[in-house]
Amino acid sequence: MKFFLIASESAEVLFYWTDTEFQLNVREHYGASQEEGHGLPAFEDSISTLFAPIIISCSTMADRESECYTSFTTENNHIYVLHRFDECLYIAVNGDGEEKEDDLRRKIYVMKKMIEVLFGMVTLSGNLLKKELRPQDTEHRARLWKHLQGLLETYSNLRENDQSFLVEAVERLIHPTLCEQCIEFLERPLVQQINSSVERAGEEVLHAFILVQTKLLAFYSSRNASTLSTSDLLVLIIMSQNMYPSVDMDDHAAEDVESTSGSGRESFYTPEPSSSEGDSISSENFLRVNLPVFEFVDPDVQMAEDSLHTLDDKPPDPSTPLRVFLEVSQKDRLCPMMPHSMYCLPLWPGITLVLLTKIPNSAVAISVYTFLEAFANLEKRLNENKGISTMHDVHNKLDKFIKALGRSEIQSVQLQNAWTDFKNKAFARGGTGFTKELIPCCVNMKTQLCGIYRQCFLTLSRPSAMSRRLSPGLQERAQVMLREKLVDWKDFLLVKSKRNITMVSYLEDYPGLVHFICVDRSTGRMIAPSFSISEQTTTELGQGPVAHYIKSKVWSLVRTTRSYLQKGYSTVTLRDGDFYFCYFLWFENEMGYKLEAGDIPVQPDESPPIGVLARDYYRNLLRYYSKNLKGEAVKCYELLTVHLGVIPSEIILQHCRQLASKLWEPSLNPLL
Amino acid sequence: MAELLLSDGERCKNFFLYDGSRVRGEGDLTREGICYFYPEQTPLDKQELLCGQLAGVGRCISEISLSPVRTLQLRNSKFAIRMSEDFLWALGCSMEVPTVSVCDLLDELISLFCFYNGPVRRIYQLNNRELLAARWAQYLSHLLSGSSKFNHTFSRLKTIDPTNVDPLLLLKAALILQACQRCPLVLTGCILFRGRVVSTQMSPELTMKVMVHESETYSEIQRKIGPSTFSSSGGAVSSTKVFLTSSELHYLQSSPVNKDFSHLTSHKDAPKKKTQLSRTLSDTPSTNSDLTNQCSSLLPQKVSLNLDWSESEHSMFSSALGTSNPLDRSPQSHKASHTNRKPSGEEQLKELEQDIWLRDSEQSIRDSHHPTNKDTSFERVFDTRGCRNVESQDDETAVGDRGGSCGSAPPFSGAFDSLEDDSLIPMMLYMHRVKELVLALLVEPRFLSDTASMEEVYHSSLASLNGLEAHLRAICPGAPVAPELYIFAHFDLIQHTLTSNLSGRPGRTPEHSFVRATSLLHSHFCNTETLQEAIIRSAGTAVYGTRSVAQETFYQQLGPSLRNSGIPNHQDSAFSLPSKARHRLLKHGVNLL
């Protein structure tokens, strides 16, 4: 029984996701209380009524005690986790024991991250975000929610079944020569050709990568691109998985012939037979993929609703990119939520080429971000009664910015009014000056800036925006080029993605070793023996209960070690049942010299869950650790091992040490 | 075992009992529903806010999940919740207290209240709130008082330091209790000295409850008459009404000698896997497992000291036998009557001698089979006394079961029961005080009107109690131990006793980090049944924890901080902690082998 809700302070449902069991539960609840003949209320309304007391109590506690509920458990082991981000309250519920409190908290943070990637800086204004998440048009709302629900489901699926989403690091296919060839291919003919083509309509490919299922085959970044952060990359993988779900090995052969000929996205869609959610969700997925096809038939409808439409309202044309907002480092500073276009080009089922492009007007985003930051700072300082910066630099820049906007098609009247109002209050003689009374103006300015940002980057169906993208022909050429390149490798890659590295190759050197995961946190990459426990394929762990047991142990081990890491413990060994588990986190410098373990800061219980997707804990940790190291580059590694309990602990530790030093040897580690 | 006084307010933030049935209508004020709120000086509007919001949210969640709320967390505090009928109890602690411990503490508090006051709904109908508020305050302060740093992690029973006491005194105390039990109206008992347990026949939970009344009367008497003088007889005996849950009562009424598994399985609150209870609660008069080791190491010739047992005790035993009929004591016993027969005093002493001899000889045989299982032998002593014929099978099942089961700590049973009104059965708590020594007996209500039985119990135990008191008083506290290079904490999950060498100096970092690690590991042990050992290491400290069905032990090496890189290294000193703990803790009577 699972449930997820985003609600406004006034208990308005901004988004929800539920499994069938919870849905039935709610229906029964209302079936019992509803008079005969009155028909059930809409599901959304039922939820709103059910949860309203909790949501309102949350607001009361926040207002009067500046406290917030973070979790509830009941005697039948239902868990409720709550978190408030500004004006939105996120609630995640589990009643089947499959998720623990930590998982639910993580789900909330990941959902927030995905919303940020989809809506960018609009998320900084509570009011705009509410409108964005709950569009007036019910059809539009249903479509948007379905998209978000799909993302949430895809994420949950991956977290439960994919080791790279368990530890939140990207897994690469281990095949150095092929990887290198692909990277070169991406660089030389592919990206080069696209970026020099006239059909790119002002867009510029910054990153290109090939995914085989969820694993990375090759990743290329153009020279002037800033690095793509691991958390962004993981979200992009979730999105591409949501569009083209992983296919089961046994099915893809049948699909082959068909899919190489056609390029329609629906032909790639194969409902996963092993999907845990059952049929209802698969069919929903199917609908989601198919629905827009019919819409596109009538372009007039699209135009008419134009202004309401946001990103999800994309025309079904597969060549239309997804708008994503990613972190970019610009001149030594990080700019979060910069607009990019994401093109997911399926090569074969399970193999996808992803292109990330810089869009022509992205400079506006940087300006907006600068202004937003300035006003947020001002607001903070006004609140704290601290010394006020006079905002003169912003003054001039904003004047110019508004003037420039006036020449474009963007409606900037409201921003202009807000700015005039601000100037009158802050700078003019009769105004209030920089006092607390200026705060409402600050807030208004921020909202207006977010509004501009929304107009620039979230209304994709505007005709001018439609033309600004890589032409379908260009996209198709890229697809064809890569297909030609990889056609002989296709089957190999699909098998390889299921058995990237296998435990068998380690058994001789490490008797008693059952499983391990090694993560390089400085690059966000991980290595682990494949762990597929599907019914058809037998793995080294065997089939059925043993494999499932070990899998559940590995999953709970990761959860446990994170809880210790949160409290500052970087080494953990556990004797649990018949197994012996180890966890190590350590630092090295560039030369591979082991650095002394430093104190790891103790995090409060309510801090974001340790990981990468939700908030990059390891990046902060590295920053914290290298503070005293005078700019020396520091690497951070994690190793988890599972051994049989009968192996003496000295041997286990020797194994761990050998693994730690061997795994990242260059032979195994192709350059990116 | 030094204790650290920690301000309780830091850890326990709030406690309240809220009666939702009083706040039904639109105009009803939230304050009407507040039965008790701690801290009492909290402004009323804040009390109302917390009670109203928590009760409202609690009810809402319960409706969605069709189950009462158990825990609730805020950003800065966590609450254990109990909901029953219209009542809602909430106990709020700071975040570093493990959630399991907060829940245990609340259950303990509620069951304590029910033990002395009976069903909550009824007592609130009979009495005014102020009176009952005083009682909540009293129980709360009792549970929170005397806190060591571990008090909030482990709910523990305070015992006299067994390393300091002649084991024979403990044996004597146990015999006094057995003698009292010969009266059919006496269910069970315990002997307390200066607020610490000397010997108990009850479960740790029940002993804990009884101790509350003892400490209360003790402080009252001290207030009235001054600390040194106690009236010799009349005022020394007191009694109070108490309430047992049906499961507690059922357990007590079954024969104390033969509490075999057939009884336990019918025990409502003890699922089968928790059979380890049988071992300790069977008839074990001692309070500490350390003690059991000491007892079993007694040499046979030492038993001759038993001759010091005074003449009066002999007569006490025989007279006791004269008035009571041991055969009809335990109506619910499924065993043949002869197994329930209690031997007379003389027999008993004789058998004790025999047993110790027998045990010693058997011990050597057994040791070849179970070289490490010392306390098995102890159980044998007391089992064999009662039922020599069936001993061997019983013993084997006990050993086998212990090896096979891997349950968690026995929960505080009764808390749940006590919320259901009908399951509480009134009993009497009889207390006989000899200066700072108290004999506390749980008796049938009839006992107090039965003058003959009462006098019988009083006179038969008076002399021995006096003797015991004199001996115990003469014991001087043990010499201060030289500071050690390690810290440890050993918690006996069955007897709820804690052994630790944590020093009294507050705020020392190694100790603080040790306590923090302990509470993390303890919650982990509680949540993962299969977990046996763990080593966790931060940059400066490494802590080792190990758990079995019977105990949890935590160990940290002090001294210069370990230099390490965090990379796996078998020479790392953190990984030698298990063997160090095994060796070092032997001298504290903690056997991890």
CSV table of N, CA, C and O in Angstrom, one decimal, chain B residues 334-405:
chain,number,residue,atom,x,y,z
B,334,HIS,N,-0.3,-27.9,35.6
B,334,HIS,CA,-0.6,-29.1,34.8
B,334,HIS,C,0.2,-30.3,35.2
B,334,HIS,O,0.0,-31.3,34.7
B,335,LYS,N,1.1,-30.0,36.1
B,335,LYS,CA,2.0,-31.0,36.5
B,335,LYS,C,1.4,-31.9,37.6
B,335,LYS,O,0.5,-31.5,38.3
B,336,ALA,N,2.0,-33.1,37.8
B,336,ALA,CA,1.5,-33.9,38.9
B,336,ALA,C,1.8,-33.2,40.2
B,336,ALA,O,2.8,-32.4,40.2
B,337,SER,N,1.0,-33.5,41.2
B,337,SER,CA,1.1,-32.7,42.4
B,337,SER,C,2.5,-32.8,43.1
B,337,SER,O,3.0,-31.9,43.7
B,338,HIS,N,3.1,-33.9,42.9
B,338,HIS,CA,4.4,-34.1,43.6
B,338,HIS,C,5.4,-33.1,43.2
B,338,HIS,O,6.3,-32.7,43.9
B,339,THR,N,5.3,-32.7,42.0
B,339,THR,CA,6.3,-31.8,41.5
B,339,THR,C,6.1,-30.4,42.1
B,339,THR,O,7.0,-29.6,42.1
B,340,ASN,N,4.9,-30.2,42.6
B,340,ASN,CA,4.7,-28.9,43.2
B,340,ASN,C,5.1,-28.8,44.7
B,340,ASN,O,5.1,-27.8,45.3
B,341,ARG,N,5.3,-30.0,45.2
B,341,ARG,CA,5.5,-30.0,46.7
B,341,ARG,C,6.8,-29.2,47.0
B,341,ARG,O,7.8,-29.3,46.4
B,342,LYS,N,6.6,-28.4,48.0
B,342,LYS,CA,7.7,-27.7,48.5
B,342,LYS,C,8.3,-28.4,49.7
B,342,LYS,O,7.7,-28.8,50.6
B,343,PRO,N,9.6,-28.5,49.7
B,343,PRO,CA,10.2,-29.2,50.8
B,343,PRO,C,10.2,-28.4,52.0
B,343,PRO,O,10.2,-27.2,51.9
B,344,SER,N,10.3,-29.0,53.1
B,344,SER,CA,10.4,-28.3,54.4
B,344,SER,C,11.8,-27.6,54.5
B,344,SER,O,12.6,-27.8,53.7
B,345,GLY,N,11.9,-26.8,55.5
B,345,GLY,CA,13.1,-26.0,55.6
B,345,GLY,C,14.3,-27.0,55.8
B,345,GLY,O,15.3,-26.8,55.1
B,346,GLU,N,14.2,-28.0,56.6
B,346,GLU,CA,15.3,-28.8,56.8
B,346,GLU,C,15.7,-29.6,55.5
B,346,GLU,O,16.8,-29.6,55.1
B,347,GLU,N,14.6,-30.1,54.9
B,347,GLU,CA,14.9,-30.8,53.6
B,347,GLU,C,15.5,-29.8,52.6
B,347,GLU,O,16.4,-30.2,51.9
B,348,GLN,N,15.0,-28.7,52.7
B,348,GLN,CA,15.5,-27.7,51.7
B,348,GLN,C,17.0,-27.5,51.8
B,348,GLN,O,17.7,-27.5,50.9
B,349,LEU,N,17.4,-27.2,53.0
B,349,LEU,CA,18.8,-27.0,53.2
B,349,LEU,C,19.6,-28.2,52.9
B,349,LEU,O,20.7,-28.1,52.3
B,350,LYS,N,19.1,-29.3,53.3
B,350,LYS,CA,19.8,-30.6,53.0
B,350,LYS,C,19.9,-30.7,51.5
B,350,LYS,O,21.0,-31.0,50.9
B,351,GLU,N,18.8,-30.5,50.8
B,351,GLU,CA,18.8,-30.6,49.4
B,351,GLU,C,19.7,-29.6,48.7
B,351,GLU,O,20.4,-29.9,47.7
B,352,LEU,N,19.8,-28.5,49.3
B,352,LEU,CA,20.6,-27.5,48.8
B,352,LEU,C,22.1,-28.0,48.8
B,352,LEU,O,22.8,-27.8,47.8
B,353,GLU,N,22.4,-28.5,49.9
B,353,GLU,CA,23.8,-29.1,50.0
B,353,GLU,C,24.0,-30.2,49.0
B,353,GLU,O,25.0,-30.1,48.3
B,354,GLN,N,23.0,-31.0,48.9
B,354,GLN,CA,23.1,-32.1,48.0
B,354,GLN,C,23.2,-31.6,46.5
B,354,GLN,O,24.1,-32.0,45.8
B,355,ASP,N,22.4,-30.6,46.3
B,355,ASP,CA,22.3,-30.1,45.0
B,355,ASP,C,23.7,-29.5,44.6
B,355,ASP,O,24.1,-29.6,43.5
B,356,ILE,N,24.2,-28.7,45.5
B,356,ILE,CA,25.4,-28.1,45.2
B,356,ILE,C,26.5,-29.1,44.9
B,356,ILE,O,27.3,-29.0,44.0
B,357,TRP,N,26.5,-30.2,45.7
B,357,TRP,CA,27.4,-31.2,45.5
B,357,TRP,C,27.1,-31.9,44.1
B,357,TRP,O,28.0,-32.1,43.3
B,358,LEU,N,25.8,-32.2,44.0
B,358,LEU,CA,25.4,-32.9,42.8
B,358,LEU,C,25.7,-32.1,41.5
B,358,LEU,O,26.3,-32.5,40.5
B,359,ARG,N,25.4,-30.8,41.7
B,359,ARG,CA,25.6,-29.9,40.6
B,359,ARG,C,27.1,-29.8,40.2
B,359,ARG,O,27.4,-29.8,39.1
B,360,ASP,N,27.9,-29.8,41.3
B,360,ASP,CA,29.3,-29.7,41.0
B,360,ASP,C,29.8,-30.9,40.2
B,360,ASP,O,30.6,-30.7,39.3
B,361,SER,N,29.3,-32.0,40.6
B,361,SER,CA,29.8,-33.2,39.9
B,361,SER,C,29.2,-33.2,38.5
B,361,SER,O,29.9,-33.6,37.5
B,362,GLU,N,28.0,-32.8,38.4
B,362,GLU,CA,27.3,-32.8,37.1
B,362,GLU,C,27.9,-31.7,36.2
B,362,GLU,O,28.0,-31.9,35.0
B,363,GLN,N,28.3,-30.7,36.9
B,363,GLN,CA,28.8,-29.5,36.2
B,363,GLN,C,30.0,-30.0,35.4
B,363,GLN,O,30.2,-29.6,34.2
B,364,SER,N,30.9,-30.8,36.1
B,364,SER,CA,32.1,-31.2,35.4
B,364,SER,C,31.7,-32.1,34.1
B,364,SER,O,32.4,-32.0,33.1
B,365,ILE,N,30.7,-32.9,34.3
B,365,ILE,CA,30.3,-33.7,33.1
B,365,ILE,C,29.7,-32.7,32.1
B,365,ILE,O,30.1,-32.8,30.9
B,366,ARG,N,28.8,-31.9,32.5
B,366,ARG,CA,28.2,-31.0,31.6
B,366,ARG,C,29.2,-30.1,30.9
B,366,ARG,O,29.1,-29.8,29.7
B,367,ASP,N,30.2,-29.7,31.7
B,367,ASP,CA,31.1,-28.8,31.1
B,367,ASP,C,31.8,-29.3,29.9
B,367,ASP,O,32.2,-28.6,29.0
B,368,SER,N,31.9,-30.7,29.9
B,368,SER,CA,32.6,-31.3,28.7
B,368,SER,C,31.7,-31.2,27.5
B,368,SER,O,32.1,-31.1,26.4
B,369,HIS,N,30.4,-31.0,27.8
B,369,HIS,CA,29.4,-30.8,26.6
B,369,HIS,C,29.2,-29.4,26.3
B,369,HIS,O,29.3,-29.0,25.2
B,370,HIS,N,29.0,-28.6,27.4
B,370,HIS,CA,28.7,-27.2,27.2
B,370,HIS,C,29.7,-26.4,27.9
B,370,HIS,O,29.4,-25.9,29.0
B,371,PRO,N,30.9,-26.3,27.5
B,371,PRO,CA,31.9,-25.7,28.3
B,371,PRO,C,31.6,-24.3,28.6
B,371,PRO,O,32.1,-23.7,29.6
B,372,THR,N,30.8,-23.6,27.8
B,372,THR,CA,30.6,-22.2,28.1
B,372,THR,C,29.3,-21.8,28.8
B,372,THR,O,29.1,-20.7,29.2
B,373,ASN,N,28.4,-22.8,28.8
B,373,ASN,CA,27.1,-22.5,29.3
B,373,ASN,C,26.9,-22.5,30.8
B,373,ASN,O,26.4,-23.5,31.3
B,374,LYS,N,27.5,-21.6,31.5
B,374,LYS,CA,27.5,-21.7,32.9
B,374,LYS,C,26.2,-21.6,33.6
B,374,LYS,O,25.9,-22.3,34.5
B,375,ASP,N,25.4,-20.7,33.1
B,375,ASP,CA,24.2,-20.5,33.9
B,375,ASP,C,23.2,-21.7,33.7
B,375,ASP,O,22.2,-21.7,34.4
B,376,THR,N,23.4,-22.5,32.8
B,376,THR,CA,22.5,-23.7,32.7
B,376,THR,C,22.5,-24.5,34.0
B,376,THR,O,21.5,-24.9,34.4
B,377,SER,N,23.7,-24.6,34.5
B,377,SER,CA,23.9,-25.4,35.7
B,377,SER,C,23.0,-24.7,36.9
B,377,SER,O,22.5,-25.4,37.7
B,378,PHE,N,23.0,-23.5,36.8
B,378,PHE,CA,22.3,-22.8,37.9
B,378,PHE,C,20.8,-23.1,37.9
B,378,PHE,O,20.2,-23.4,38.9
B,379,GLU,N,20.3,-23.1,36.7
B,379,GLU,CA,18.9,-23.4,36.5
B,379,GLU,C,18.6,-24.8,37.0
B,379,GLU,O,17.6,-25.0,37.6
B,380,ARG,N,19.5,-25.6,36.8
B,380,ARG,CA,19.4,-27.0,37.2
B,380,ARG,C,19.2,-27.1,38.7
B,380,ARG,O,18.4,-27.8,39.2
B,381,VAL,N,20.0,-26.3,39.4
B,381,VAL,CA,19.9,-26.4,40.9
B,381,VAL,C,18.5,-26.2,41.4
B,381,VAL,O,17.9,-27.0,42.1
B,382,PHE,N,17.9,-25.2,40.8
B,382,PHE,CA,16.5,-24.9,41.3
B,382,PHE,C,15.4,-25.7,40.7
B,382,PHE,O,14.4,-25.9,41.3
B,383,ASP,N,15.7,-26.1,39.5
B,383,ASP,CA,14.8,-27.0,38.9
B,383,ASP,C,14.7,-28.3,39.6
B,383,ASP,O,13.7,-28.9,39.9
B,384,THR,N,15.9,-28.8,39.9
B,384,THR,CA,16.0,-30.2,40.5
B,384,THR,C,15.4,-30.2,41.9
B,384,THR,O,14.9,-31.2,42.3
B,385,ARG,N,15.4,-29.1,42.6
B,385,ARG,CA,14.9,-29.1,43.9
B,385,ARG,C,13.4,-29.5,43.9
B,385,ARG,O,12.9,-30.2,44.7
B,386,GLY,N,12.8,-28.9,42.9
B,386,GLY,CA,11.3,-29.1,42.9
B,386,GLY,C,11.0,-30.4,42.2
B,386,GLY,O,10.1,-31.2,42.7
B,387,CYS,N,11.6,-30.7,41.2
B,387,CYS,CA,11.1,-31.9,40.4
B,387,CYS,C,12.3,-32.7,39.8
B,387,CYS,O,12.7,-32.5,38.7
B,388,ARG,N,12.8,-33.5,40.7
B,388,ARG,CA,14.0,-34.2,40.3
B,388,ARG,C,13.7,-35.2,39.2
B,388,ARG,O,14.5,-35.5,38.4
B,389,ASN,N,12.4,-35.6,39.2
B,389,ASN,CA,12.1,-36.7,38.2
B,389,ASN,C,12.1,-36.3,36.8
B,389,ASN,O,12.4,-37.0,35.9
B,390,VAL,N,11.7,-35.0,36.6
B,390,VAL,CA,11.5,-34.6,35.2
B,390,VAL,C,12.7,-33.7,34.7
B,390,VAL,O,12.7,-33.2,33.6
B,391,GLU,N,13.6,-33.5,35.6
B,391,GLU,CA,14.6,-32.5,35.4
B,391,GLU,C,15.3,-32.6,34.0
B,391,GLU,O,15.5,-31.7,33.3
B,392,SER,N,15.7,-33.9,33.7
B,392,SER,CA,16.6,-34.0,32.6
B,392,SER,C,16.0,-33.5,31.3
B,392,SER,O,16.5,-32.7,30.5
B,393,GLN,N,14.7,-33.9,31.1
B,393,GLN,CA,14.0,-33.5,29.8
B,393,GLN,C,13.9,-32.0,29.8
B,393,GLN,O,14.2,-31.3,28.9
B,394,ASP,N,13.4,-31.5,31.0
B,394,ASP,CA,13.2,-30.0,31.0
B,394,ASP,C,14.5,-29.3,30.7
B,394,ASP,O,14.4,-28.3,30.0
B,395,ASP,N,15.5,-29.8,31.3
B,395,ASP,CA,16.8,-29.1,31.1
B,395,ASP,C,17.1,-29.1,29.6
B,395,ASP,O,17.6,-28.1,29.1
B,396,GLU,N,16.9,-30.2,29.0
B,396,GLU,CA,17.4,-30.3,27.6
B,396,GLU,C,16.6,-29.4,26.7
B,396,GLU,O,17.1,-28.7,25.9
B,397,THR,N,15.3,-29.4,27.0
B,397,THR,CA,14.5,-28.5,26.1
B,397,THR,C,14.9,-27.1,26.3
B,397,THR,O,14.9,-26.3,25.4
B,398,ALA,N,15.2,-26.8,27.6
B,398,ALA,CA,15.5,-25.4,27.9
B,398,ALA,C,16.8,-25.0,27.1
B,398,ALA,O,16.8,-24.0,26.5
B,399,VAL,N,17.8,-25.9,27.2
B,399,VAL,CA,19.0,-25.6,26.5
B,399,VAL,C,18.8,-25.5,25.0
B,399,VAL,O,19.2,-24.6,24.3
B,400,GLY,N,18.1,-26.5,24.5
B,400,GLY,CA,17.8,-26.5,23.1
B,400,GLY,C,17.1,-25.3,22.6
B,400,GLY,O,17.5,-24.7,21.6
B,401,ASP,N,16.1,-24.9,23.3
B,401,ASP,CA,15.3,-23.8,22.9
B,401,ASP,C,16.1,-22.5,22.9
B,401,ASP,O,16.0,-21.6,22.1
B,402,ARG,N,17.0,-22.4,23.9
B,402,ARG,CA,17.7,-21.2,24.0
B,402,ARG,C,18.7,-21.1,22.8
B,402,ARG,O,18.9,-20.0,22.3
B,403,GLY,N,19.2,-22.2,22.5
B,403,GLY,CA,20.2,-22.2,21.4
B,403,GLY,C,19.4,-21.8,20.1
B,403,GLY,O,20.0,-21.1,19.3
B,404,GLY,N,18.2,-22.3,19.9
B,404,GLY,CA,17.6,-22.1,18.7
B,404,GLY,C,16.8,-20.8,18.5
B,404,GLY,O,16.7,-20.3,17.4
B,405,SER,N,16.4,-20.3,19.6
B,405,SER,CA,15.5,-19.1,19.4
B,405,SER,C,16.4,-17.9,19.2
B,405,SER,O,17.5,-17.8,19.7
